[in-house]
Amino acid sequence: MPNFSKAQFVRSALALFLVFVTIVSEAYIGPGAGISFLQGLWVALVGIILSLVAIVLLPFKLLLRQFGVKKAALMLIAPAAMVWLIYAYTPQSTPDEVSGRTIVLGFDGMDPQLVQRWMDDGLMPNFARLAESGSFQSLATTNPAQSPVAWSSFATGTGPGEHGIFDFLRRSTDSYVPDFSISETQATKYTIDMFGYKIPTEGGDIVNRRIGEPFWMTAENTGLNATILRVPVTYPPDPVFHMLSGMGVPDLLGSQGTYSIFTTQRLDATGNRRITRVIPNEKGLIETALGGPDDPFANGQSLAQPFTIKPAPRGIEININDNKFGLNQGQWSDWIGVHFEMMGYLRTSGLVRFLLVQSYPLLKLYVSPIHIDPYNPAIPISSPPGYAAELADNIGLFHTIGMPEESWSLNEEQISDEAFLEVIQTTLAEREAMWYAALEEHNTELVVAVFVQTDRVSHMFYRGLDENHPLFDKTTKTVRGAVRWIYQEADRVLGETLKRLDPEDKLIVLSDHGFAPFRKAVHLNRWLAKAGYLAFKPGEKGTDSLFEGVDWSKTRAYALGLNGIFINQRGREPSGSVAVLETKALKAKIVEQLTNIVDPETGDSLIREVYDREDIYPGLAIAEAPDLVIGYEKNYRASWQTTLGGTPQKLVEINLQKWSGDHCIDPSLVPGVLFTSFPFPIGTEKIQDVPDLILNLLEIQTND
Ligand SMILES: [Zn+2]
């Protein structure tokens, strides 16, 4: 080994560090790739840390050499003892227990009519008690009635025209291709925590697209503390006392939830799933690998976590990272750590759960999307960054993706109703544990959490509640009782919450919108094509895929997202054909025609009202707003194909998918709920009024 002096070592370690920092900023591809480098950086950092420790120890070594063991020890111990004595006898200020808190409990998609029905039936006694001792009313939702839009109004007290979130999907103004609207990863700005310092490693930003100040920041800015748990559209986390991000947090691939299936059979991949066809050897052993984030060193290849599957007496045995475990048919595994290595020692980690859908010989093994590990978060999911790990210490590992409820895998019929409900139970238990812990800690004036299980179960199991749903006759007893069950669970959560409140605490329970049946899907682009607004190239007639065959030069309007129609405006759209001056008249004509269209089968009206963005979105953030917002009638909704710019042949199609309830219809049909533990708060009529109510309650406290 060459003769390295300490100084040389430190210098070379620093050089190595700087080289890696440069690589990080250049090689960033997706969340996974960027993160891996940083974890690899620790290898380089350990060298630096060791050198720094040596430097810090140097004066003590010199003392030792100068004065010998006894004197040196005395010289070190005496001042240390004095410091300890001063510290020990200084009265420690224990944090005061916060009293008179404002507690906000959200249940996504809780419907006022269903609550009323089950309160009347005695199935929701805690809600009934709250309504009686405080208040209960329906709460107007946003237009459109979509969760990211409504929860953004809840956070900021503004409408979509000001907070800028109009749909789950957004259409960037220079493209017809939709993108996820809530958050955006523009390369990354990662930091390394070292001795409490954050060392930035350059790069872009993870952006929350919601504009405006959420009320929890207003509270923090006036000196109060807030704990905010899993509220939608809170990624990346706001710098409050405690926050765990909700809807918006991606998986390790940077997607909103890509699952994997390992099967001996043929199965097509979709936008949401990766398929690996596996072939067992003569003993049934399968050697395969879970695909991870893209490998920044190998174009177009993903990193992989190898694992094996082999037959076991009642199912299979999986061996991954020297972690061996058995799975029976229909069983979910615990959290399993997965690691994706690059260049031998750089790696990024995540968490998955396995589900054995079907055992040998027709094996089908489901692997959940790769969750960000709260102990080793590859991207920021909490404030402060260590809060996620603190939570995991308290309540165990938990789902971190923004929408972890496996709705897609159930809708694509890759997992069973029972397996889906198990995930709901698990995420509900996780949310409850962190919610009760936050209430019991008594350390913040404002405590807010949103439970989304009510929404997810309503989406997937409305077919068991709606006797006129095309799938109703095929439903089992479990399916028929599922929505009622989750409302009763919400009632139980409310009961547990009430037990943890002090008499001076104020409680608000609310939802972002209600629910309605989704019996038929409307292919809105087909109507636009028939009416002559959407044109196809010669020989083309439209498909399920994004604007396939569309002749943009002759297209005047197109539908995209759950509620939107866009005018193909010249100077704004990539191939715009409509002059700005013609837009107003064109919109008026479409509005008039659309409000009259009917279901060809029944003659029922499809659309209650069509809204012009100029009328409903006061504000400056409307660049990405649809030009027209469609308020569908009850029982109808935009088809999935419409949301992604598809044009199937029929105008209306019967919905035979398990996703059987929805709320992306006229907002007047799907208001949410508002319960308070105090008398009816006059002036709180719509969800965007709620922040004012909360801030009023908090001001009352601060003035006390
Ligand atoms: Zn929903």
CSV table of C-alpha atoms in Angstrom, one decimal, residues 337-681:
chain,number,residue,atom,x,y,z
A,337,GLY,CA,-36.8,-4.6,1.4
A,338,VAL,CA,-35.5,-4.5,-2.1
A,339,HIS,CA,-32.1,-3.1,-3.3
A,340,PHE,CA,-31.1,-2.0,-6.7
A,341,GLU,CA,-27.3,-2.0,-7.2
A,342,MET,CA,-25.2,-0.2,-9.7
A,343,MET,CA,-21.5,-0.5,-10.4
A,344,GLY,CA,-21.2,-3.1,-7.6
A,345,TYR,CA,-21.7,-0.8,-4.6
A,346,LEU,CA,-24.0,2.1,-5.4
A,347,ARG,CA,-27.6,1.3,-4.5
A,348,THR,CA,-31.1,2.5,-4.0
A,349,SER,CA,-33.7,0.8,-1.8
A,350,GLY,CA,-37.4,0.5,-1.5
A,351,LEU,CA,-40.1,-1.7,0.0
A,352,VAL,CA,-42.6,-4.1,-1.6
A,353,ARG,CA,-45.3,-6.5,-0.6
A,354,PHE,CA,-45.8,-9.8,-2.4
A,355,LEU,CA,-49.2,-11.4,-3.0
A,356,LEU,CA,-49.5,-15.0,-4.2
A,357,VAL,CA,-52.5,-14.7,-6.5
A,358,GLN,CA,-52.2,-18.3,-7.8
A,359,SER,CA,-49.8,-21.0,-6.9
A,360,TYR,CA,-48.0,-23.7,-9.1
A,361,PRO,CA,-48.5,-24.8,-11.8
A,362,LEU,CA,-50.2,-21.7,-13.2
A,363,LEU,CA,-48.2,-19.4,-11.0
A,364,LYS,CA,-49.2,-15.8,-10.6
A,365,LEU,CA,-47.2,-13.7,-8.2
A,366,TYR,CA,-48.1,-10.1,-7.7
A,367,VAL,CA,-45.6,-7.5,-6.4
A,368,SER,CA,-46.8,-4.1,-5.2
A,369,PRO,CA,-45.4,-0.9,-6.6
A,370,ILE,CA,-42.0,-0.2,-5.0
A,371,HIS,CA,-42.6,2.1,-2.0
A,372,ILE,CA,-40.2,4.7,-0.7
A,373,ASP,CA,-38.7,3.3,2.5
A,374,PRO,CA,-39.5,5.6,5.4
A,375,TYR,CA,-36.1,4.7,7.0
A,376,ASN,CA,-34.2,5.4,3.9
A,377,PRO,CA,-36.3,7.8,1.9
A,378,ALA,CA,-35.0,8.2,-1.6
A,379,ILE,CA,-37.1,11.3,-2.0
A,380,PRO,CA,-38.4,13.7,0.6
A,381,ILE,CA,-41.7,12.3,2.0
A,382,SER,CA,-41.9,14.0,5.4
A,383,SER,CA,-41.1,17.2,7.2
A,384,PRO,CA,-38.6,17.1,8.9
A,385,PRO,CA,-37.0,14.5,6.7
A,386,GLY,CA,-36.5,12.2,9.7
A,387,TYR,CA,-40.2,12.3,10.7
A,388,ALA,CA,-41.0,9.3,8.4
A,389,ALA,CA,-38.5,7.2,10.2
A,390,GLU,CA,-39.7,8.4,13.6
A,391,LEU,CA,-43.2,7.3,12.6
A,392,ALA,CA,-41.9,3.9,11.4
A,393,ASP,CA,-40.2,3.5,14.8
A,394,ASN,CA,-43.5,4.2,16.5
A,395,ILE,CA,-46.0,2.3,14.3
A,396,GLY,CA,-43.9,0.0,12.1
A,397,LEU,CA,-43.3,0.3,8.3
A,398,PHE,CA,-46.2,1.8,6.3
A,399,HIS,CA,-47.3,2.4,2.7
A,400,THR,CA,-45.7,5.7,1.4
A,401,ILE,CA,-46.9,6.0,-2.2
A,402,GLY,CA,-49.5,8.7,-2.7
A,403,MET,CA,-52.2,6.3,-3.8
A,404,PRO,CA,-51.3,2.9,-2.4
A,405,GLU,CA,-54.7,1.3,-2.4
A,406,GLU,CA,-54.2,-1.0,-5.4
A,407,SER,CA,-57.4,0.3,-7.1
A,408,TRP,CA,-55.8,-0.2,-10.5
A,409,SER,CA,-54.7,-3.8,-9.9
A,410,LEU,CA,-58.3,-4.6,-8.8
A,411,ASN,CA,-59.8,-2.7,-11.8
A,412,GLU,CA,-57.5,-4.6,-14.1
A,413,GLU,CA,-58.7,-7.8,-12.2
A,414,GLN,CA,-55.1,-8.8,-11.3
A,415,ILE,CA,-56.0,-9.1,-7.6
A,416,SER,CA,-59.2,-10.3,-5.9
A,417,ASP,CA,-61.8,-8.2,-4.0
A,418,GLU,CA,-60.5,-9.8,-0.8
A,419,ALA,CA,-56.9,-9.0,-1.5
A,420,PHE,CA,-57.9,-5.4,-2.2
A,421,LEU,CA,-59.9,-5.1,1.0
A,422,GLU,CA,-56.9,-6.5,3.0
A,423,VAL,CA,-54.8,-3.6,1.6
A,424,ILE,CA,-57.5,-1.2,2.7
A,425,GLN,CA,-57.5,-2.7,6.2
A,426,THR,CA,-53.7,-2.4,6.3
A,427,THR,CA,-53.5,1.2,5.1
A,428,LEU,CA,-56.4,2.1,7.4
A,429,ALA,CA,-54.6,0.6,10.4
A,430,GLU,CA,-51.4,2.5,9.5
A,431,ARG,CA,-53.3,5.8,9.2
A,432,GLU,CA,-55.1,5.2,12.5
A,433,ALA,CA,-51.9,4.4,14.3
A,434,MET,CA,-50.2,7.6,13.2
A,435,TRP,CA,-53.3,9.7,13.7
A,436,TYR,CA,-53.8,8.5,17.3
A,437,ALA,CA,-50.1,9.0,18.0
A,438,ALA,CA,-50.3,12.6,16.8
A,439,LEU,CA,-53.4,13.2,18.9
A,440,GLU,CA,-51.8,11.7,22.0
A,441,GLU,CA,-48.5,13.6,21.6
A,442,HIS,CA,-50.4,16.8,22.3
A,443,ASN,CA,-47.6,18.9,20.9
A,444,THR,CA,-49.2,20.9,18.1
A,445,GLU,CA,-52.1,23.4,18.0
A,446,LEU,CA,-53.3,22.0,14.6
A,447,VAL,CA,-53.6,18.3,13.8
A,448,VAL,CA,-54.9,17.3,10.3
A,449,ALA,CA,-55.2,13.9,8.6
A,450,VAL,CA,-57.1,12.6,5.6
A,451,PHE,CA,-58.3,9.0,5.4
A,452,VAL,CA,-58.8,8.0,1.8
A,453,GLN,CA,-60.1,4.5,2.3
A,454,THR,CA,-63.7,5.7,2.2
A,455,ASP,CA,-63.1,7.0,-1.4
A,456,ARG,CA,-61.2,3.9,-2.6
A,457,VAL,CA,-63.8,1.4,-1.3
A,458,SER,CA,-66.7,3.5,-2.7
A,459,HIS,CA,-65.0,3.6,-6.2
A,460,MET,CA,-64.4,-0.2,-6.3
A,461,PHE,CA,-67.5,-1.5,-4.5
A,462,TYR,CA,-70.3,0.8,-5.5
A,463,ARG,CA,-71.4,-2.1,-7.8
A,464,GLY,CA,-72.5,-3.8,-4.6
A,465,LEU,CA,-74.4,-0.8,-3.3
A,466,ASP,CA,-76.1,0.3,-6.5
A,467,GLU,CA,-78.8,-2.2,-7.4
A,468,ASN,CA,-79.0,-0.9,-10.9
A,469,HIS,CA,-75.3,-1.2,-11.6
A,470,PRO,CA,-74.6,-3.6,-14.5
A,471,LEU,CA,-72.3,-5.7,-12.2
A,472,PHE,CA,-74.7,-5.8,-9.2
A,473,ASP,CA,-76.1,-9.3,-9.9
A,474,LYS,CA,-72.6,-10.7,-9.9
A,475,THR,CA,-71.6,-9.3,-6.5
A,476,THR,CA,-70.9,-11.4,-3.4
A,477,LYS,CA,-72.1,-10.6,0.1
A,478,THR,CA,-68.7,-9.1,0.9
A,479,VAL,CA,-68.9,-6.7,-2.1
A,480,ARG,CA,-72.5,-5.7,-1.2
A,481,GLY,CA,-71.5,-4.8,2.3
A,482,ALA,CA,-68.1,-3.1,1.6
A,483,VAL,CA,-69.2,0.5,1.3
A,484,ARG,CA,-71.3,0.3,4.5
A,485,TRP,CA,-68.4,-1.5,6.2
A,486,ILE,CA,-65.9,1.3,5.4
A,487,TYR,CA,-68.4,4.0,6.6
A,488,GLN,CA,-68.7,2.0,9.9
A,489,GLU,CA,-64.9,1.9,10.1
A,490,ALA,CA,-64.9,5.7,9.6
A,491,ASP,CA,-67.4,5.9,12.5
A,492,ARG,CA,-65.1,3.8,14.6
A,493,VAL,CA,-62.1,6.0,13.8
A,494,LEU,CA,-64.3,9.1,14.8
A,495,GLY,CA,-65.1,7.3,18.1
A,496,GLU,CA,-61.5,6.7,18.8
A,497,THR,CA,-60.7,10.3,17.9
A,498,LEU,CA,-63.3,11.7,20.2
A,499,LYS,CA,-61.9,9.6,23.1
A,500,ARG,CA,-58.5,11.4,22.5
A,501,LEU,CA,-59.8,14.9,22.5
A,502,ASP,CA,-59.7,17.4,25.4
A,503,PRO,CA,-62.9,19.3,26.2
A,504,GLU,CA,-61.3,22.5,24.8
A,505,ASP,CA,-60.3,20.9,21.5
A,506,LYS,CA,-62.3,21.8,18.4
A,507,LEU,CA,-63.0,19.1,15.8
A,508,ILE,CA,-63.9,19.4,12.2
A,509,VAL,CA,-64.7,16.3,10.1
A,510,LEU,CA,-65.1,16.8,6.4
A,511,SER,CA,-65.0,15.3,3.0
A,512,ASP,CA,-63.9,16.7,-0.4
A,513,HIS,CA,-66.9,15.4,-2.4
A,514,GLY,CA,-69.6,12.8,-2.3
A,515,PHE,CA,-70.3,9.8,-4.5
A,516,ALA,CA,-72.6,8.6,-7.3
A,517,PRO,CA,-73.0,5.4,-9.3
A,518,PHE,CA,-70.8,5.0,-12.4
A,519,ARG,CA,-73.0,2.8,-14.7
A,520,LYS,CA,-72.1,4.1,-18.1
A,521,ALA,CA,-69.0,5.6,-19.6
A,522,VAL,CA,-69.2,8.5,-22.2
A,523,HIS,CA,-66.7,8.6,-25.0
A,524,LEU,CA,-66.7,12.3,-25.3
A,525,ASN,CA,-64.2,12.5,-28.2
A,526,ARG,CA,-66.7,10.3,-30.2
A,527,TRP,CA,-69.3,13.0,-29.8
A,528,LEU,CA,-66.8,15.7,-30.8
A,529,ALA,CA,-65.9,13.6,-33.9
A,530,LYS,CA,-69.6,13.1,-34.8
A,531,ALA,CA,-70.4,16.8,-34.4
A,532,GLY,CA,-67.5,17.7,-36.6
A,533,TYR,CA,-65.2,19.2,-34.0
A,534,LEU,CA,-62.6,16.4,-33.9
A,535,ALA,CA,-61.3,15.3,-37.4
A,536,PHE,CA,-59.4,12.2,-38.5
A,537,LYS,CA,-57.0,11.8,-41.3
A,538,PRO,CA,-58.3,9.9,-44.3
A,539,GLY,CA,-58.8,6.2,-43.6
A,540,GLU,CA,-58.6,6.8,-39.8
A,541,LYS,CA,-61.6,6.6,-37.5
A,542,GLY,CA,-60.2,6.8,-34.0
A,543,THR,CA,-58.9,4.2,-31.5
A,544,ASP,CA,-58.6,3.8,-27.7
A,545,SER,CA,-55.1,5.4,-27.9
A,546,LEU,CA,-54.1,9.1,-27.4
A,547,PHE,CA,-55.5,11.0,-30.4
A,548,GLU,CA,-54.4,8.3,-32.8
A,549,GLY,CA,-55.2,9.3,-36.4
A,550,VAL,CA,-56.4,12.8,-35.5
A,551,ASP,CA,-56.0,15.5,-38.1
A,552,TRP,CA,-55.1,18.5,-36.0
A,553,SER,CA,-55.3,21.0,-38.8
A,554,LYS,CA,-59.1,20.3,-39.0
A,555,THR,CA,-59.7,19.6,-35.3
A,556,ARG,CA,-61.4,22.4,-33.4
A,557,ALA,CA,-61.9,20.8,-30.0
A,558,TYR,CA,-60.8,17.7,-28.1
A,559,ALA,CA,-61.5,16.1,-24.8
A,560,LEU,CA,-58.8,15.1,-22.3
A,561,GLY,CA,-58.9,14.4,-18.5
A,562,LEU,CA,-61.9,13.5,-16.5
A,563,ASN,CA,-64.0,16.6,-17.1
A,564,GLY,CA,-62.3,18.7,-19.7
A,565,ILE,CA,-62.7,19.9,-23.3
A,566,PHE,CA,-60.0,22.0,-24.9
A,567,ILE,CA,-60.3,24.2,-27.9
A,568,ASN,CA,-57.5,23.5,-30.4
A,569,GLN,CA,-56.5,27.2,-30.3
A,570,ARG,CA,-54.0,28.6,-32.7
A,571,GLY,CA,-50.9,30.0,-31.0
A,572,ARG,CA,-51.5,27.9,-27.9
A,573,GLU,CA,-51.9,24.3,-29.0
A,574,PRO,CA,-49.0,22.7,-30.9
A,575,SER,CA,-51.2,22.4,-34.1
A,576,GLY,CA,-53.9,24.9,-33.3
A,577,SER,CA,-56.6,25.6,-35.8
A,578,VAL,CA,-59.0,28.0,-34.1
A,579,ALA,CA,-58.3,31.7,-33.9
A,580,VAL,CA,-58.5,33.3,-30.4
A,581,LEU,CA,-61.3,35.5,-31.6
A,582,GLU,CA,-63.4,32.5,-32.7
A,583,THR,CA,-62.9,30.7,-29.4
A,584,LYS,CA,-65.8,32.3,-27.5
A,585,ALA,CA,-68.4,31.6,-30.2
A,586,LEU,CA,-67.1,28.1,-30.7
A,587,LYS,CA,-67.4,27.4,-27.0
A,588,ALA,CA,-70.9,28.7,-26.8
A,589,LYS,CA,-72.0,26.5,-29.7
A,590,ILE,CA,-70.4,23.4,-28.1
A,591,VAL,CA,-72.1,24.2,-24.8
A,592,GLU,CA,-75.5,24.5,-26.4
A,593,GLN,CA,-75.2,21.2,-28.3
A,594,LEU,CA,-73.6,19.2,-25.4
A,595,THR,CA,-76.3,20.0,-22.9
A,596,ASN,CA,-78.8,18.4,-25.1
A,597,ILE,CA,-77.1,15.1,-25.8
A,598,VAL,CA,-78.8,11.9,-24.6
A,599,ASP,CA,-78.0,8.3,-24.0
A,600,PRO,CA,-79.0,6.6,-27.3
A,601,GLU,CA,-80.3,3.6,-25.4
A,602,THR,CA,-82.5,5.3,-22.8
A,603,GLY,CA,-83.0,8.9,-23.9
A,604,ASP,CA,-81.6,10.0,-20.5
A,605,SER,CA,-79.7,13.3,-20.5
A,606,LEU,CA,-75.9,12.7,-20.3
A,607,ILE,CA,-74.7,16.1,-19.2
A,608,ARG,CA,-76.3,18.4,-16.6
A,609,GLU,CA,-74.2,21.5,-17.4
A,610,VAL,CA,-71.2,22.6,-19.3
A,611,TYR,CA,-69.1,25.4,-17.7
A,612,ASP,CA,-66.9,27.9,-19.5
A,613,ARG,CA,-63.6,28.4,-17.7
A,614,GLU,CA,-64.0,32.2,-18.0
A,615,ASP,CA,-67.1,31.9,-15.8
A,616,ILE,CA,-66.0,29.5,-13.1
A,617,TYR,CA,-62.3,30.2,-12.7
A,618,PRO,CA,-61.5,33.7,-11.5
A,619,GLY,CA,-57.8,33.9,-11.0
A,620,LEU,CA,-54.5,34.1,-12.8
A,621,ALA,CA,-53.5,30.4,-12.8
A,622,ILE,CA,-55.9,29.3,-15.6
A,623,ALA,CA,-53.3,28.7,-18.4
A,624,GLU,CA,-53.7,24.9,-18.1
A,625,ALA,CA,-57.4,24.9,-17.3
A,626,PRO,CA,-59.7,23.1,-19.8
A,627,ASP,CA,-61.7,25.6,-21.9
A,628,LEU,CA,-65.0,23.8,-21.0
A,629,VAL,CA,-65.7,21.8,-17.9
A,630,ILE,CA,-68.3,19.0,-18.3
A,631,GLY,CA,-70.8,18.4,-15.5
A,632,TYR,CA,-72.0,14.8,-16.2
A,633,GLU,CA,-75.4,13.6,-15.0
A,634,LYS,CA,-75.6,11.0,-12.2
A,635,ASN,CA,-74.7,7.5,-13.4
A,636,TYR,CA,-72.5,8.7,-16.2
A,637,ARG,CA,-68.8,9.7,-16.3
A,638,ALA,CA,-66.1,10.3,-18.9
A,639,SER,CA,-64.7,6.9,-20.1
A,640,TRP,CA,-61.2,6.0,-19.2
A,641,GLN,CA,-60.3,6.2,-22.9
A,642,THR,CA,-61.6,9.8,-23.0
A,643,THR,CA,-59.4,10.8,-20.1
A,644,LEU,CA,-56.4,9.8,-22.2
A,645,GLY,CA,-57.5,11.2,-25.5
A,646,GLY,CA,-59.0,8.0,-26.9
A,647,THR,CA,-61.9,7.8,-29.4
A,648,PRO,CA,-63.7,4.5,-29.3
A,649,GLN,CA,-66.6,4.0,-31.8
A,650,LYS,CA,-69.6,4.2,-29.5
A,651,LEU,CA,-70.8,7.3,-27.7
A,652,VAL,CA,-71.9,5.5,-24.5
A,653,GLU,CA,-70.7,2.2,-23.2
A,654,ILE,CA,-71.9,0.1,-20.2
A,655,ASN,CA,-69.3,0.1,-17.4
A,656,LEU,CA,-68.4,-3.5,-16.7
A,657,GLN,CA,-65.4,-2.7,-14.6
A,658,LYS,CA,-65.1,-3.0,-10.8
A,659,TRP,CA,-64.4,0.8,-10.6
A,660,SER,CA,-68.2,1.3,-10.3
A,661,GLY,CA,-68.7,4.5,-8.3
A,662,ASP,CA,-67.4,7.9,-9.0
A,663,HIS,CA,-67.7,11.6,-8.4
A,664,CYS,CA,-66.3,13.3,-11.5
A,665,ILE,CA,-69.7,14.5,-12.4
A,666,ASP,CA,-71.6,17.8,-12.0
A,667,PRO,CA,-70.4,19.2,-8.6
A,668,SER,CA,-74.0,20.0,-7.5
A,669,LEU,CA,-74.7,16.2,-7.5
A,670,VAL,CA,-71.8,15.2,-5.3
A,671,PRO,CA,-71.3,17.6,-2.3
A,672,GLY,CA,-69.1,16.5,0.6
A,673,VAL,CA,-69.9,16.6,4.3
A,674,LEU,CA,-68.9,19.0,7.1
A,675,PHE,CA,-69.3,18.0,10.8
A,676,THR,CA,-68.2,20.2,13.6
A,677,SER,CA,-68.0,19.7,17.4
A,678,PHE,CA,-69.3,23.3,17.8
A,679,PRO,CA,-72.4,25.1,16.5
A,680,PHE,CA,-72.9,25.4,12.8
A,681,PRO,CA,-70.1,27.7,11.4
